[in-house]
Short mmCIF file of C-alpha atoms and ligand atoms in Angstrom, two decimals:
data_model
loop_
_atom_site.label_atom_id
_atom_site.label_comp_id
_atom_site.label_asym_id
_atom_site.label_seq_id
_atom_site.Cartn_x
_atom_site.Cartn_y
_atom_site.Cartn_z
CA UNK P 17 66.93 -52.54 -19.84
CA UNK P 18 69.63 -51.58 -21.82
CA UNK P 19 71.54 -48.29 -21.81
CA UNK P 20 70.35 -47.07 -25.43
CA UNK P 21 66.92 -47.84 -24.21
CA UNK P 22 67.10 -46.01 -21.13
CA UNK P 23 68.39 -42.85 -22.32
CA UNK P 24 65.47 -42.82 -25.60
CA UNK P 25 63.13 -42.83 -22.13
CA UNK P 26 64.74 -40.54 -20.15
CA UNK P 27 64.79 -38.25 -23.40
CA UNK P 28 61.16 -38.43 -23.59
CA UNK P 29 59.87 -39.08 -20.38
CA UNK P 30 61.75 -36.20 -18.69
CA UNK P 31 60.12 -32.89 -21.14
CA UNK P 32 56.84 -34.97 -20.55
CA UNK P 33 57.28 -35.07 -16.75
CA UNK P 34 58.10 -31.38 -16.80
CA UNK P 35 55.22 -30.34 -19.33
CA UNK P 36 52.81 -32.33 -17.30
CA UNK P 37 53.51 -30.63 -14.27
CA UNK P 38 54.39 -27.32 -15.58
CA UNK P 39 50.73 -27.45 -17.09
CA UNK P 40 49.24 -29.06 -13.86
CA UNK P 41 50.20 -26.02 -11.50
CA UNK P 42 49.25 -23.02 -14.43
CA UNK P 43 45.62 -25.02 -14.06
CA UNK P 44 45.99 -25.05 -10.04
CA UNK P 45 47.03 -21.47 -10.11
CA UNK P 46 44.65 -20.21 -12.13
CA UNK P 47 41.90 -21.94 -10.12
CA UNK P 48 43.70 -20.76 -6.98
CA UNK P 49 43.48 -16.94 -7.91
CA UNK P 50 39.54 -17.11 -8.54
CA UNK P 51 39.55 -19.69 -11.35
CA UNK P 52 36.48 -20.37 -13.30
CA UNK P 53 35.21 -16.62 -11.87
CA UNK P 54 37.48 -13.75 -10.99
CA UNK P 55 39.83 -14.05 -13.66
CA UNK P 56 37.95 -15.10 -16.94
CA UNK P 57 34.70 -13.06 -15.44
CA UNK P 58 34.31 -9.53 -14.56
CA UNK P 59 33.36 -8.79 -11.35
CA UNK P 60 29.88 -8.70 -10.97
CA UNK P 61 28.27 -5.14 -10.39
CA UNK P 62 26.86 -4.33 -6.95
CA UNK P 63 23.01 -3.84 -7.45
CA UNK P 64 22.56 -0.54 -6.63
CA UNK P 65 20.89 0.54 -2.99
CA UNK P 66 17.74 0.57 -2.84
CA UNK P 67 16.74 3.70 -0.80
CA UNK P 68 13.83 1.45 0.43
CA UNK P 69 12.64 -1.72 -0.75
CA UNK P 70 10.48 -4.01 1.63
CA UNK P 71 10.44 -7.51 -0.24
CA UNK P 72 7.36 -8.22 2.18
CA UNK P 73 5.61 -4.58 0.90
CA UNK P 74 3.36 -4.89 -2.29
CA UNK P 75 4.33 -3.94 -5.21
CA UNK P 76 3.79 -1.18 -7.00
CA UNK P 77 2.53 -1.36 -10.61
CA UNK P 78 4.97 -0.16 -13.33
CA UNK P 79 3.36 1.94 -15.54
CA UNK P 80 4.80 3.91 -18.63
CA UNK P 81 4.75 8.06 -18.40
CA UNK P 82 2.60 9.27 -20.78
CA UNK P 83 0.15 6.47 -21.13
CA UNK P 84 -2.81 6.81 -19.34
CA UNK P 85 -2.75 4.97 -15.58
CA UNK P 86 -2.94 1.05 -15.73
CA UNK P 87 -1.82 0.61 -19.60
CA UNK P 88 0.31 -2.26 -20.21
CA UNK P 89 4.20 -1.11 -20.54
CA UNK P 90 4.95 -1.76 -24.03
CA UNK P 91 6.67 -5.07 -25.13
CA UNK P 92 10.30 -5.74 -24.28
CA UNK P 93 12.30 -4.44 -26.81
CA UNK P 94 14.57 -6.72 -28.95
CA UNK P 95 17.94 -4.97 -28.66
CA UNK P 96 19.92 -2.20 -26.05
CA UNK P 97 18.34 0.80 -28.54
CA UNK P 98 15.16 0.32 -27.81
CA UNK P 99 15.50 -0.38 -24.77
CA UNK P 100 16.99 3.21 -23.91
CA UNK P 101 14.68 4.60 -26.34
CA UNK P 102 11.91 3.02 -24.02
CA UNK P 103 9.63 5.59 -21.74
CA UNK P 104 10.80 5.66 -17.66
CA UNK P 105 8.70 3.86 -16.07
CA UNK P 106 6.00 4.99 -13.33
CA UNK P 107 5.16 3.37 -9.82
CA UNK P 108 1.36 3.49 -9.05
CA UNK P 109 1.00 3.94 -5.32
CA UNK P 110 -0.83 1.57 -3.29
CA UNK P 111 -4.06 2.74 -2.27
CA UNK P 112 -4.09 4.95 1.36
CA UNK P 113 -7.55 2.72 2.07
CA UNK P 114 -6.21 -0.59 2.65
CA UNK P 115 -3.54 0.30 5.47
CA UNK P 116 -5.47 0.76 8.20
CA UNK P 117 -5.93 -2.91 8.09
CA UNK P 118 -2.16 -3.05 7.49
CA UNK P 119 -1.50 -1.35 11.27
CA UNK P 120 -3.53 -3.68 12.90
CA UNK P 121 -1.90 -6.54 11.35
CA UNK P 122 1.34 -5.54 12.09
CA UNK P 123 0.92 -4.59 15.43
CA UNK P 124 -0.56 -8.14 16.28
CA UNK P 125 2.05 -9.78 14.16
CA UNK P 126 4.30 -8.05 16.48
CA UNK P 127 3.12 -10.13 19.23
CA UNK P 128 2.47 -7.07 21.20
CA UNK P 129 3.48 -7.61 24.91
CA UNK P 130 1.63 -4.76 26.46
CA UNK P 131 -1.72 -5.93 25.30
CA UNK P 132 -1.71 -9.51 26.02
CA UNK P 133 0.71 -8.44 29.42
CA UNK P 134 -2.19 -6.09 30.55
CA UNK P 135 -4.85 -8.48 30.13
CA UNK P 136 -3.09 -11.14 31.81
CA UNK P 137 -3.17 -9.09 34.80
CA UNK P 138 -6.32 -7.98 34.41
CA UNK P 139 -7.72 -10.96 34.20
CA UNK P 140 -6.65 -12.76 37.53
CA UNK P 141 -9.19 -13.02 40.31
CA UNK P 142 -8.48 -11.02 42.73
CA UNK P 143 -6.14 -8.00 42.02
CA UNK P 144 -3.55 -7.49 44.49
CA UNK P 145 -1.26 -4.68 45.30
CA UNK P 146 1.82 -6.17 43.58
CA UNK P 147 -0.79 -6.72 40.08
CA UNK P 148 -1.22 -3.15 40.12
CA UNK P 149 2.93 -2.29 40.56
CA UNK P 150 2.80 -5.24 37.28
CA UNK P 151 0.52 -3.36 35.59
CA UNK P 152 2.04 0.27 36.58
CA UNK P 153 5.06 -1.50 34.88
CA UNK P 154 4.22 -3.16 31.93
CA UNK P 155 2.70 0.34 31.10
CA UNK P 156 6.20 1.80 31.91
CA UNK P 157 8.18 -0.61 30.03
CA UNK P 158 5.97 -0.08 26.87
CA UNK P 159 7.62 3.93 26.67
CA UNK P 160 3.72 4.69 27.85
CA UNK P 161 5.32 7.43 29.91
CA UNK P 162 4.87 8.01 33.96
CA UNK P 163 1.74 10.65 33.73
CA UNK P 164 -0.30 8.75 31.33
CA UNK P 165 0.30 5.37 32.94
CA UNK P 166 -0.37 7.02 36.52
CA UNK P 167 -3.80 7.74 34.68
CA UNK P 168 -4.64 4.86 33.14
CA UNK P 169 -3.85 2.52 36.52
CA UNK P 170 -6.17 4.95 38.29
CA UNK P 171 -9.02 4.88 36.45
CA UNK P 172 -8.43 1.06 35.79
CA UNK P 173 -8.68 0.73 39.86
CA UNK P 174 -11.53 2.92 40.10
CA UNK P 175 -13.53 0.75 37.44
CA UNK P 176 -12.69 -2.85 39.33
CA UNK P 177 -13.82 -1.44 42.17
CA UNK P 178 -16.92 0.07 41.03
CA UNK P 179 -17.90 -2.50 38.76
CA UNK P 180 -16.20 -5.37 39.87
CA UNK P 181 -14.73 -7.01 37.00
CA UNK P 182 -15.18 -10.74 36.13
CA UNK P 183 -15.54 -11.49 32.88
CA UNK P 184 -12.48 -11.71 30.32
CA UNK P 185 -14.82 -9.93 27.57
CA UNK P 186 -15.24 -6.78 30.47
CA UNK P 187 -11.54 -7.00 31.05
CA UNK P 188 -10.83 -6.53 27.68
CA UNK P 189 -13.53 -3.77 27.05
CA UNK P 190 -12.45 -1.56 29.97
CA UNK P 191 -8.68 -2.07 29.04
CA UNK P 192 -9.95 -0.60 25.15
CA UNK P 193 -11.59 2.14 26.67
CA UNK P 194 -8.50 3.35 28.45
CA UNK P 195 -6.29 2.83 26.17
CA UNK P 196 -8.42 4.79 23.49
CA UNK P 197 -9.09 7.39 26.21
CA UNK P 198 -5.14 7.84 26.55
CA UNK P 199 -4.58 7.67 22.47
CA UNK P 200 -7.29 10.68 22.67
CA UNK P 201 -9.62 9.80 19.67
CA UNK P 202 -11.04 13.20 19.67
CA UNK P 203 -7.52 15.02 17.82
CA UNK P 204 -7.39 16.28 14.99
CA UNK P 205 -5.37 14.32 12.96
CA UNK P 206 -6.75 15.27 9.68
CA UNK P 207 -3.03 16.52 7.34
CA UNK P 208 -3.73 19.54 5.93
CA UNK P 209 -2.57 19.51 2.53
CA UNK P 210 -5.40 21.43 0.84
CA UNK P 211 -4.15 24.61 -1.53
CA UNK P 212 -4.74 27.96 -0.07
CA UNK P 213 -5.05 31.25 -1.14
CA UNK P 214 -2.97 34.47 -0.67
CA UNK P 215 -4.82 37.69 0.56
CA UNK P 216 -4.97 38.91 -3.35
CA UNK P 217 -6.87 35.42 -3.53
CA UNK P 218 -4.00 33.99 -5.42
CA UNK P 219 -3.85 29.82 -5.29
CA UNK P 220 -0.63 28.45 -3.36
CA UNK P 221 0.00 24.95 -3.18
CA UNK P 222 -0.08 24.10 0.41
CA UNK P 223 3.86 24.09 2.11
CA UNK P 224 4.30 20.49 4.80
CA UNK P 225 8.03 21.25 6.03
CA UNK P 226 9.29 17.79 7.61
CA UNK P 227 11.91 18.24 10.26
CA UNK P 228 13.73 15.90 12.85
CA UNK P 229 16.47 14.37 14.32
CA UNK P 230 18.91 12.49 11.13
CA UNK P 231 18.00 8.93 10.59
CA UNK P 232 14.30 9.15 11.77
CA UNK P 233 12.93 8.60 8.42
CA UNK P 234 12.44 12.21 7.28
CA UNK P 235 13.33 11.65 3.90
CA UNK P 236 11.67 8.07 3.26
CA UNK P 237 8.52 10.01 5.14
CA UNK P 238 8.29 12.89 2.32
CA UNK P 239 8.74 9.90 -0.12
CA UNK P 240 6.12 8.09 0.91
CA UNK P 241 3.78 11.02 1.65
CA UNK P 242 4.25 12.13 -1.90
CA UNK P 243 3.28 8.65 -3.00
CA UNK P 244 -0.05 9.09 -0.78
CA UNK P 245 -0.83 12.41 -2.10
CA UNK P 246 -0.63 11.05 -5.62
CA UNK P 247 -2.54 8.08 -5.22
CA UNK P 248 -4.94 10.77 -4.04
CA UNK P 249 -4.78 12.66 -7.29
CA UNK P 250 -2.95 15.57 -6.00
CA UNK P 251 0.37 17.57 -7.79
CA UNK P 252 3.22 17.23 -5.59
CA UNK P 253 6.67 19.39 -5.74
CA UNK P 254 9.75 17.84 -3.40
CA UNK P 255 12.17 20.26 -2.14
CA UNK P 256 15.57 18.71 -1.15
CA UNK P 257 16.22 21.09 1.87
CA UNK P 258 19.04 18.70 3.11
CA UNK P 259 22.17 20.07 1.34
CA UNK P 260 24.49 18.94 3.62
CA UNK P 261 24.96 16.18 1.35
CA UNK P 262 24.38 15.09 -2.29
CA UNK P 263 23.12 11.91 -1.57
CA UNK P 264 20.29 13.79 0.78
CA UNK P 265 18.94 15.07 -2.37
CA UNK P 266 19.53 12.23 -5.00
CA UNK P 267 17.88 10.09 -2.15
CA UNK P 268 14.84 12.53 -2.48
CA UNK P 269 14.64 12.24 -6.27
CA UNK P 270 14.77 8.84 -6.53
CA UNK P 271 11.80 8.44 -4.57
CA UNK P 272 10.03 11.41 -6.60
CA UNK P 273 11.05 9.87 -9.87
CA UNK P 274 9.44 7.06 -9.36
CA UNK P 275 5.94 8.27 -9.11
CA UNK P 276 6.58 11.23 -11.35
CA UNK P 277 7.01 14.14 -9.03
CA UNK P 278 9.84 16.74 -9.22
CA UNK P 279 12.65 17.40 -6.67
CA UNK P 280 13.81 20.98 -6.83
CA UNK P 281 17.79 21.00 -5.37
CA UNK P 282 20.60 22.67 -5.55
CA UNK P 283 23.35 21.60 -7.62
CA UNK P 284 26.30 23.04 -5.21
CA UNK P 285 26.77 20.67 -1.93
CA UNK P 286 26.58 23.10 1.24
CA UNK P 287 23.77 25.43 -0.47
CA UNK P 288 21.87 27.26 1.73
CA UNK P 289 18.77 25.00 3.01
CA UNK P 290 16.45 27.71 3.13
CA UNK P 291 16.92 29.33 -0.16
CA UNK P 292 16.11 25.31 -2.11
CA UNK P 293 12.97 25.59 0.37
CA UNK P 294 12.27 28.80 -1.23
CA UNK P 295 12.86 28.13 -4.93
CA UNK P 296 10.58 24.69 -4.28
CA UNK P 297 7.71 26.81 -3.32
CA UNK P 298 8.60 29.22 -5.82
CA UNK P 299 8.42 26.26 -9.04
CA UNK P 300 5.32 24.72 -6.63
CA UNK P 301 3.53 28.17 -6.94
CA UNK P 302 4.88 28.69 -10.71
CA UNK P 303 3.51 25.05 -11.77
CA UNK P 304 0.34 25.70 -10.13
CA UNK P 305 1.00 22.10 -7.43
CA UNK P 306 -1.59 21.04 -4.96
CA UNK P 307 1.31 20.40 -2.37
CA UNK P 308 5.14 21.01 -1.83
CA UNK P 309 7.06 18.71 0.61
CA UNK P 310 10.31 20.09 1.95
CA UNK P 311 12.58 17.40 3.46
CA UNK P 312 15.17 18.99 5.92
CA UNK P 313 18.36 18.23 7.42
CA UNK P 314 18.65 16.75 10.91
CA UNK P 315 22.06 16.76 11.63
CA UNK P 316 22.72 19.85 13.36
CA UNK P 317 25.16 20.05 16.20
CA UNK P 318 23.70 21.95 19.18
CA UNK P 319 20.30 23.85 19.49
CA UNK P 320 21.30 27.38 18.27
CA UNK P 321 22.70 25.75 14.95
CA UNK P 322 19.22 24.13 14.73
CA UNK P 323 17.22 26.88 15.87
CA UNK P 324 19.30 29.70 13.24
CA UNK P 325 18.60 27.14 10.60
CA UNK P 326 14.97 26.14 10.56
CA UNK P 327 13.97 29.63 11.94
CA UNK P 328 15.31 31.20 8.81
CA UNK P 329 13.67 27.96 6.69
CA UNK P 330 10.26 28.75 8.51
CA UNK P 331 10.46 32.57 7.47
CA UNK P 332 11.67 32.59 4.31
CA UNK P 333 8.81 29.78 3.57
CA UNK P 334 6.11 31.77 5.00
CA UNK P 335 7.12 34.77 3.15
CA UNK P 336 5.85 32.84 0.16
CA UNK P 337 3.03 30.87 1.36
CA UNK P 338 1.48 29.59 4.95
CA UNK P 339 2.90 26.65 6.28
CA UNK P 340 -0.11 24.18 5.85
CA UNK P 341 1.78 21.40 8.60
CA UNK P 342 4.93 21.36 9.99
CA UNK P 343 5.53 17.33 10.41
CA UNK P 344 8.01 15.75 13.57
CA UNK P 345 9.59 13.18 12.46
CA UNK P 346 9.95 10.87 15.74
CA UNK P 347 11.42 6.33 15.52
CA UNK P 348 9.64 4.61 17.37
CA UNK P 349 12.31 2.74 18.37
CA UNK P 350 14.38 5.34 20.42
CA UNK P 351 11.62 5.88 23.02
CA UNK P 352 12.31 8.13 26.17
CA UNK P 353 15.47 9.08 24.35
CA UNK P 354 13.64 10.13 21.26
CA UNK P 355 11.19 12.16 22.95
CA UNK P 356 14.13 14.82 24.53
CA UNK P 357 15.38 15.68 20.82
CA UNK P 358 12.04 15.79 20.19
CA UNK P 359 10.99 18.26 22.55
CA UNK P 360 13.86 20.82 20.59
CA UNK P 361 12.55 20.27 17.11
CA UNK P 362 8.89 21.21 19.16
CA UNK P 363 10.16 23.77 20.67
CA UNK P 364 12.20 25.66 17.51
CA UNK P 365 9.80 24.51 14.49
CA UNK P 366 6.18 24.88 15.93
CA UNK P 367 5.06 21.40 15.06
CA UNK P 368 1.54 20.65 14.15
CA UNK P 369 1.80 16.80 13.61
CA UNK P 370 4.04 14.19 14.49
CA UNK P 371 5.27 11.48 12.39
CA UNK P 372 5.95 8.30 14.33
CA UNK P 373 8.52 5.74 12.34
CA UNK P 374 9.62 2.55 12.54
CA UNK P 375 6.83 1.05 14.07
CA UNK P 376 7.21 -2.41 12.82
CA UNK P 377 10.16 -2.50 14.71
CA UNK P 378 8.84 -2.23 18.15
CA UNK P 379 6.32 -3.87 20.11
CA UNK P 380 6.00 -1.16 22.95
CA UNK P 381 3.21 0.95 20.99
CA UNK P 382 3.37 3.30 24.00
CA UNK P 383 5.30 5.85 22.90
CA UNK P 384 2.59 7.10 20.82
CA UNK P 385 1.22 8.32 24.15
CA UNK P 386 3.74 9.37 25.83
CA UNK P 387 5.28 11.60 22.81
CA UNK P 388 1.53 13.13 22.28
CA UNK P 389 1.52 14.12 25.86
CA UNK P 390 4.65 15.24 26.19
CA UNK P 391 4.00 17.76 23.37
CA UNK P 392 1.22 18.10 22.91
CA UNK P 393 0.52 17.66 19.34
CA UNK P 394 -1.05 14.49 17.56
CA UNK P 395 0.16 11.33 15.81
CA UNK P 396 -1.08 11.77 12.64
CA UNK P 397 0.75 8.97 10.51
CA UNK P 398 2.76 6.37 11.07
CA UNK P 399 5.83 4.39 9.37
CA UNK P 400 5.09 0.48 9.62
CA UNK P 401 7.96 -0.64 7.24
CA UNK P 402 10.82 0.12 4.98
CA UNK P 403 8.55 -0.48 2.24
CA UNK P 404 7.62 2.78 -0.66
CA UNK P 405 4.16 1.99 0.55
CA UNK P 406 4.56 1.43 4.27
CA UNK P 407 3.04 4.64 5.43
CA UNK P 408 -0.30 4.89 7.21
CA UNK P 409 -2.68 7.13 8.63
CA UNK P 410 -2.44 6.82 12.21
CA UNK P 411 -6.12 5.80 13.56
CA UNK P 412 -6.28 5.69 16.87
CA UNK P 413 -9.01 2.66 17.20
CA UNK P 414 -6.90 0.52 14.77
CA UNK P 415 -4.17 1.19 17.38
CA UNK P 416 -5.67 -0.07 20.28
CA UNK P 417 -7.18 -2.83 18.62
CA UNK P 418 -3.76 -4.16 17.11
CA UNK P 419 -2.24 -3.36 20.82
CA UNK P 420 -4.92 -5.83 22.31
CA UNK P 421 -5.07 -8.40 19.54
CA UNK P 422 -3.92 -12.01 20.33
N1 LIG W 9 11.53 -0.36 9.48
C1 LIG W 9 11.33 0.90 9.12
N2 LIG W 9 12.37 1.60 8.61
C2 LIG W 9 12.15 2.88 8.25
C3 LIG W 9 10.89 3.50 8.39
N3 LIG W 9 11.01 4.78 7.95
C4 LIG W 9 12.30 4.94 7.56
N4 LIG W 9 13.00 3.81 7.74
C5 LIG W 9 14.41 3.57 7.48
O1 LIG W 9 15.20 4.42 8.29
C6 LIG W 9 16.42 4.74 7.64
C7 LIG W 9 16.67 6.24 7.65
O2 LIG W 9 15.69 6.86 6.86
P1 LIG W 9 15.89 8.29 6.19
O3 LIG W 9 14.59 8.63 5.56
O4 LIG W 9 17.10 8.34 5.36
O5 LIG W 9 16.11 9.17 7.50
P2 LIG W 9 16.38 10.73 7.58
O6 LIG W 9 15.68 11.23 8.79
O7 LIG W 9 16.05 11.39 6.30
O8 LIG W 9 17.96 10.75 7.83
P3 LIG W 9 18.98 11.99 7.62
O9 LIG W 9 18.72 12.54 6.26
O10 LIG W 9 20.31 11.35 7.76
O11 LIG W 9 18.69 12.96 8.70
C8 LIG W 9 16.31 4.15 6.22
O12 LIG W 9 16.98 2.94 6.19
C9 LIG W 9 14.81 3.93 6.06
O13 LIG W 9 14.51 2.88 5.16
C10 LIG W 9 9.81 2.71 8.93
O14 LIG W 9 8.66 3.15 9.12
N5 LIG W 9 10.09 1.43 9.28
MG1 LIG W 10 17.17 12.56 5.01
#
């Protein structure tokens, strides 16, 4: 190669060299800092939380406001305009009928150790005094509670004895019947959410005040309880009692939005809790509602705070109407723990039905015993998911039966 010929090359090939690389390393960078996604695409929007949302819970069916119930929604429209110009949508509850059925599945999808445990014992041949201390355990470890499982290994004993049990089918039937016996079939567990009357025979919606400890589920219980009420037909009025934070109410709203039902707030953050109970049943009365549900805050720091805060709630509410339920809200999961904030909220609010949550995410079913016992008021629904729908009458044979299922 001569020397004209190597520097026409070196002219040429050197700027290509240095484009070719320069270009090489803009590509690698830009595919470095995100390539093909942060940097030439905006980042994509978090879906917003879904205050609950069970994929596994049926759905609800979408139906427009002002169109009568079960209507098609109207046809997607072609551009953004219509779209906002279209009608919110409406949720139509699931039906209260069907989740009875629901418990008892859960409860024996659960796999539900103190059943099957219990009747394994049971069922050996001869029952010795170290079955018994089993059983007297199993009963403990399921959040039973120490009186009731005292009971139930008593009158268990009493019934070998006397009628000498040998067949798996008698196991199983004498187990039912003391289990049931301990659930106490004979409560009333009926939710009293009928309209009454004032002395001058004026109508007022009937007032269900929902307390408890914070995170129980007191908010996704008034949620789903207004979703019951109008599935049953009924007019419903929230009030967003919480006002220790905004979310506490905008939580509340969301749920009422979707099935058309009102959420009276307050706009300032740190209102006073019993004067949005008030103006509730005040737009309740005014609008003429079957029910108003009044969600509460549960995170109060010692028991005067509590006790200052839903006394003055409980008067200024029954100034304008009788309280048709006070409802506990208890998880299922805490157990024993559970039960000793429990016995406050008892104490303080005058309960008249408890509200047991969360139990799809326990197998030991026993707490519904021990928490009826230990205050003596009745189960009377029961939260089996995270689902808008996942609220259930609690029936005490359904119970059982889903605690003994295999
Ligand atoms: N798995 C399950 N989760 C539930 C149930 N009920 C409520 N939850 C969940 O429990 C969490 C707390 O529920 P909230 O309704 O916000 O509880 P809260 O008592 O109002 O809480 P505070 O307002 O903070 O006092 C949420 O994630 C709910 O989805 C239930 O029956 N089962
Ligand atoms: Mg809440």
């Amino acid at each position: 190669m001569d020397q004209d010929t190597l520097n026409t090359l070196l002219a040429v090939g050197i700027p290509t060299v240095v484009v070719v690389t320069v270009g090489t390393l803009l590509v690698t960078l830009r595919r470095g800092r995100g390539g093909t996604t942060t940097q030439d695409v905006p980042p994509p929007v978090p879906a917003p939380e879904a205050p609950f949302g069970d994929p596994q819970a049926p759905a609800a069916t979408p139906v427009p406001v002002d169109t009568p119930t079960g209507t098609a929604p109207p046809e997607a429209a072609p551009d953004d305009v219509a779209e906002l110009d279209r009608p919110p949508v409406l949720e139509v509850p699931a039906p209260v009928a069907g989740r009875l059925t629901r418990l008892r599945d859960r409860l024996s999808r659960s796999g539900s150790p103190l059943g099957a445990r219990l009747l394994q014992v049971l069922s050996r041949d001869h029952l010795t005094e170290d079955d018994w201390d089993e059983l007297e355990e199993t009963l403990l470890l399921a959040d039973v509670g120490a009186g009731p499982t005292t009971e139930i290994v008593d009158a268990l004993r009493t019934r070998v004895r006397v009628e000498g049990l040998r067949e798996p089918g008698q196991v199983r039937a004498v187990l039912r019947d003391q289990l049931l016996a301990i659930v106490d079939p004979t409560l009333d567990r009926s939710l009293h959410t009928d309209p009454g009357t004032t002395a001058e025979g004026a109508a007022v919606p009937a007032v269900v005040l929902v307390v408890g400890v914070n995170g129980t589920g007191k908010t996704t219980t008034v949620g789903k309880l207004a979703r019951v009420l109008v599935a049953e037909g009924r007019t419903v009025v929230l009030g967003a009692a919480d006002t220790f934070r905004a979310a506490a109410a905008d939580q509340l709203e969301t749920w009422g939005s979707r099935v058309g039902v009102r959420t009276v707030r307050s706009d300032k953050d740190g209102a006073d809790p019993a004067s949005v109970a008030f103006d509730a049943v005040r737009t309740g009365k005014t609008e003429a509602v079957d029910v108003v549900l009044v969600d509460t805050a549960g995170r109060l720091q010692n028991k005067a705070g509590l006790m200052d805060e839903l006394g003055k709630i409980t008067r200024v509410l029954t100034r304008e109407a009788p309280l048709a339920e006070v409802l506990l809200v208890l998880d299922a999961t805490t157990g024993q723990n559970g039960l000793n904030q429990a016995r406050v909220f008892a104490e303080v609010a005058g309960v008249t039905g408890i509200v047991l949550t969360k139990l799809d995410g326990t197998a030991k079913g026993g707490i519904v015993v021990a928490v009826q016992r230990e205050l003596g008021v009745p189960v009377k629904l029961v939260g089996l998911g995270e689902g808008p729908d996942d609220l259930a009458p609690f029936d005490p044979e359904a119970f059982v039966d889903g605690l003994l299922a295999q």
